[in-house]
CSV table of C-alpha atoms in Angstrom, one decimal:
chain,number,residue,atom,x,y,z
A,1,MET,CA,9.3,4.4,10.2
A,2,ASP,CA,6.9,2.6,8.2
A,3,TYR,CA,6.4,3.3,4.4
A,4,ALA,CA,4.0,2.1,1.6
A,5,VAL,CA,5.6,2.2,-2.2
A,6,ILE,CA,2.7,2.4,-4.5
A,7,MET,CA,3.8,0.4,-8.3
A,8,ALA,CA,2.7,2.2,-10.6
A,9,GLY,CA,4.9,2.1,-13.3
A,10,GLY,CA,3.1,-0.4,-16.0
A,11,SER,CA,2.3,0.4,-19.1
A,12,GLY,CA,-1.1,-1.8,-18.9
A,13,THR,CA,-1.3,-3.6,-21.8
A,14,ARG,CA,-3.3,-6.3,-21.3
A,15,LEU,CA,-6.2,-3.5,-21.0
A,16,TRP,CA,-5.4,-2.2,-25.0
A,17,PRO,CA,-7.2,-0.8,-26.1
A,18,LEU,CA,-8.9,1.4,-22.9
A,19,SER,CA,-5.0,1.5,-21.6
A,20,ARG,CA,-2.4,3.1,-23.9
A,21,GLU,CA,1.3,3.8,-23.4
A,22,LYS,CA,-0.1,7.7,-22.7
A,23,ARG,CA,-2.7,6.8,-20.6
A,24,PRO,CA,-2.0,3.5,-18.6
A,25,LYS,CA,-5.0,1.8,-16.8
A,26,GLN,CA,-3.7,2.5,-12.9
A,27,VAL,CA,-4.5,6.3,-13.8
A,28,LEU,CA,-8.0,5.3,-16.3
A,29,LYS,CA,-11.3,6.6,-14.4
A,30,LEU,CA,-12.5,3.1,-14.2
A,31,PHE,CA,-14.7,2.3,-10.8
A,32,GLU,CA,-17.0,4.9,-10.1
A,33,GLY,CA,-14.8,8.0,-11.2
A,34,GLN,CA,-11.9,6.9,-9.7
A,35,THR,CA,-8.5,5.5,-11.0
A,36,LEU,CA,-6.8,2.3,-9.6
A,37,LEU,CA,-4.0,4.8,-8.3
A,38,ARG,CA,-6.1,7.1,-6.3
A,39,LEU,CA,-8.0,3.7,-5.1
A,40,CYS,CA,-4.9,1.6,-3.7
A,41,TYR,CA,-3.9,4.9,-1.9
A,42,GLU,CA,-7.2,6.1,-0.6
A,43,ARG,CA,-6.8,1.8,1.0
A,44,LEU,CA,-3.1,3.1,2.4
A,45,MET,CA,-4.5,6.4,4.1
A,46,PRO,CA,-5.7,4.2,7.6
A,47,ILE,CA,-2.4,2.8,7.7
A,48,PHE,CA,0.5,4.9,6.6
A,49,ALA,CA,0.9,8.8,7.0
A,50,PRO,CA,0.3,10.8,3.7
A,51,GLU,CA,3.9,12.0,4.3
A,52,ASN,CA,5.3,7.9,4.3
A,53,ILE,CA,3.4,7.1,0.7
A,54,LEU,CA,5.3,6.8,-2.3
A,55,VAL,CA,4.5,6.1,-5.5
A,56,LEU,CA,7.1,4.8,-8.2
A,57,THR,CA,6.3,5.1,-11.7
A,58,ASN,CA,7.5,5.5,-15.2
A,59,SER,CA,8.8,8.8,-15.4
A,60,SER,CA,6.9,9.4,-18.7
A,61,TYR,CA,3.9,8.9,-15.9
A,62,VAL,CA,5.2,11.3,-13.0
A,63,GLU,CA,2.7,14.0,-14.4
A,64,LEU,CA,-0.5,11.6,-14.4
A,65,VAL,CA,1.0,10.7,-11.1
A,66,GLN,CA,0.5,14.2,-9.8
A,67,GLU,CA,-3.1,14.7,-11.4
A,68,ASN,CA,-4.1,12.0,-9.5
A,69,LEU,CA,-2.5,12.7,-6.2
A,70,PRO,CA,-2.1,16.5,-6.1
A,71,GLU,CA,-1.7,15.4,-2.2
A,72,LEU,CA,1.4,13.9,-2.6
A,73,PRO,CA,4.6,15.5,-1.7
A,74,PRO,CA,6.3,16.0,-5.3
A,75,GLU,CA,9.4,13.7,-3.1
A,76,ASN,CA,7.0,10.9,-2.7
A,77,ILE,CA,6.9,10.3,-6.3
A,78,ILE,CA,10.3,7.9,-7.9
A,79,ALA,CA,10.5,8.1,-11.1
A,80,GLU,CA,12.1,5.0,-12.4
A,81,PRO,CA,15.2,6.3,-14.9
A,82,ALA,CA,14.7,3.4,-16.6
A,83,VAL,CA,11.8,1.1,-17.6
A,84,ARG,CA,12.6,-2.8,-16.0
A,85,ASP,CA,11.2,-5.5,-13.9
A,86,THR,CA,9.9,-5.4,-11.1
A,87,ALA,CA,12.8,-6.5,-8.9
A,88,ASN,CA,14.8,-4.1,-10.4
A,89,ALA,CA,11.8,-1.2,-9.1
A,90,ILE,CA,11.8,-2.6,-5.6
A,91,GLY,CA,15.0,-2.2,-5.6
A,92,LEU,CA,15.3,1.6,-6.3
A,93,ALA,CA,12.5,2.1,-3.6
A,94,ALA,CA,14.5,0.3,-1.1
A,95,THR,CA,17.1,2.7,-1.7
A,96,VAL,CA,15.6,5.9,-1.6
A,97,LEU,CA,13.9,4.7,1.1
A,98,SER,CA,17.2,3.7,3.2
A,99,ILE,CA,18.5,7.0,2.3
A,100,ARG,CA,15.7,9.0,3.3
A,101,ASP,CA,15.6,6.4,6.9
A,102,PRO,CA,18.0,4.1,7.7
A,103,GLN,CA,15.6,1.9,9.7
A,104,ALA,CA,12.8,2.6,7.6
A,105,THR,CA,10.3,-0.8,7.0
A,106,MET,CA,8.6,-0.7,3.3
A,107,ALA,CA,5.6,-2.0,2.1
A,108,VAL,CA,5.0,-2.6,-1.4
A,109,VAL,CA,1.6,-3.0,-3.2
A,110,THR,CA,0.3,-2.3,-6.9
A,111,ALA,CA,-2.1,0.2,-8.5
A,112,ASP,CA,-3.6,-2.0,-10.4
A,113,HIS,CA,-5.1,-4.9,-7.9
A,114,ILE,CA,-9.0,-4.3,-7.4
A,115,ILE,CA,-8.8,-5.3,-3.2
A,116,GLU,CA,-12.5,-5.8,-1.4
A,117,PRO,CA,-13.1,-5.5,1.5
A,118,ALA,CA,-10.6,-3.3,2.0
A,119,ALA,CA,-10.9,-4.0,5.9
A,120,ILE,CA,-9.3,-7.2,5.1
A,121,PHE,CA,-6.3,-5.4,3.1
A,122,ILE,CA,-6.2,-3.0,6.3
A,123,ASP,CA,-5.8,-5.5,8.7
A,124,ALA,CA,-3.2,-8.2,6.7
A,125,VAL,CA,-0.8,-4.9,6.2
A,126,LYS,CA,-0.8,-4.4,10.0
A,127,ASP,CA,-0.1,-7.5,10.5
A,128,ALA,CA,2.5,-7.8,8.2
A,129,ILE,CA,4.4,-4.3,9.2
A,130,ARG,CA,4.0,-5.5,13.2
A,131,PHE,CA,5.3,-8.4,12.4
A,132,VAL,CA,8.6,-7.2,10.0
A,133,ASN,CA,9.0,-4.9,12.8
A,134,GLN,CA,9.5,-7.7,15.5
A,135,LYS,CA,11.8,-9.6,13.2
A,136,THR,CA,13.9,-7.3,11.4
A,137,ASP,CA,15.3,-9.8,9.4
A,138,SER,CA,12.2,-10.8,7.3
A,139,LEU,CA,10.5,-10.6,4.2
A,140,PHE,CA,6.3,-10.8,4.1
A,141,THR,CA,4.1,-11.6,1.3
A,142,PHE,CA,0.6,-12.2,1.2
A,143,GLY,CA,-1.3,-15.5,0.3
A,144,ILE,CA,-4.8,-15.7,-1.0
A,145,ALA,CA,-6.4,-19.0,0.2
A,146,PRO,CA,-7.6,-20.6,-3.0
A,147,THR,CA,-10.9,-21.4,-3.9
A,148,PHE,CA,-10.0,-23.4,-7.3
A,149,PRO,CA,-7.4,-25.3,-8.9
A,150,ALA,CA,-6.1,-22.1,-11.2
A,151,SER,CA,-2.9,-22.6,-13.7
A,152,GLN,CA,-2.9,-18.9,-14.0
A,153,PHE,CA,-1.7,-18.3,-10.8
A,154,GLY,CA,1.6,-18.5,-8.7
A,155,TYR,CA,1.4,-20.4,-5.7
A,156,ILE,CA,3.0,-20.0,-2.6
A,157,ARG,CA,4.1,-23.3,-0.1
A,158,CYS,CA,3.7,-22.9,3.5
A,159,VAL,CA,4.7,-25.1,6.5
A,160,SER,CA,3.7,-24.5,10.3
A,161,PRO,CA,2.5,-21.3,11.4
A,162,ALA,CA,5.3,-18.7,12.4
A,163,VAL,CA,2.9,-17.2,15.0
A,164,SER,CA,-0.1,-16.3,15.7
A,165,ASP,CA,-0.5,-14.2,19.0
A,166,GLY,CA,-2.0,-10.8,18.8
A,167,PHE,CA,-2.5,-11.4,14.8
A,168,LYS,CA,-5.7,-11.2,13.1
A,169,ASN,CA,-4.6,-13.3,10.0
A,170,HIS,CA,-2.5,-16.3,10.2
A,171,VAL,CA,1.5,-15.8,9.5
A,172,TYR,CA,3.4,-18.9,8.2
A,173,THR,CA,6.7,-19.5,7.6
A,174,VAL,CA,7.0,-19.5,3.7
A,175,ASP,CA,8.8,-22.9,2.2
A,176,SER,CA,8.5,-22.2,-1.1
A,177,PHE,CA,7.4,-20.5,-4.0
A,178,ARG,CA,5.4,-22.5,-7.1
A,179,GLU,CA,5.0,-20.9,-10.8
A,180,LYS,CA,2.1,-21.4,-12.7
A,181,PRO,CA,1.4,-25.3,-12.4
A,182,ASP,CA,-1.0,-27.4,-14.6
A,183,GLN,CA,-4.7,-27.8,-13.5
A,184,ARG,CA,-3.7,-31.6,-12.3
A,185,LYS,CA,-0.7,-30.2,-10.2
A,186,ALA,CA,-3.1,-27.0,-8.9
A,187,GLN,CA,-5.3,-29.1,-7.5
A,188,GLU,CA,-2.7,-31.1,-5.6
A,189,TYR,CA,-1.8,-28.3,-3.9
A,190,ILE,CA,-5.0,-27.0,-2.9
A,191,ASP,CA,-5.9,-31.2,-1.5
A,192,SER,CA,-2.3,-30.8,0.4
A,193,GLY,CA,-3.8,-28.0,2.2
A,194,GLN,CA,-0.4,-26.1,2.4
A,195,TYR,CA,-0.7,-23.8,-0.6
A,196,PHE,CA,-1.9,-20.1,-1.6
A,197,TRP,CA,-2.2,-18.5,-4.6
A,198,ASN,CA,0.8,-15.4,-4.8
A,199,SER,CA,-0.9,-12.5,-4.7
A,200,GLY,CA,2.0,-11.1,-6.8
């Protein structure tokens, strides 16, 4: 079965003073009266059954998640026992899902991204799920075609396409991940045609 895990545990310190410890950015009504968490959830609805969407959050934000997504079953809100890094959070979600469904395929998204148009995101996630269900020992990440030499983003170096038939997007084999380069190196990455921004 396919599942989505929304990571919504961050405190949003970079959006201070709007985002506070008791009201993090993912639950602020910043976009036409909607929260980032609600927008993320609605982007996932065309892809995943509602009972297969989980939210991973800080234990102190569980009530805020329930307020924002009252239709979400309480058992689909996973409270982190301690605030750790992203890898630990994803590991917790994977452990919970492996107990619920040993055959689970998990898509991990963050609650604090603005993604427009949503249709492109939906197609990309559907391609990812299809690919991972065909190659069950695979991990999948999303790269964004760079439009300028950004030194504040990480990059993904891709080699030849892994597959193309029947997918709406190009699917590549990842060669390596590169941390935030300086401006000159970022330009070299773009000029090579082999790099994408790492979407996170």
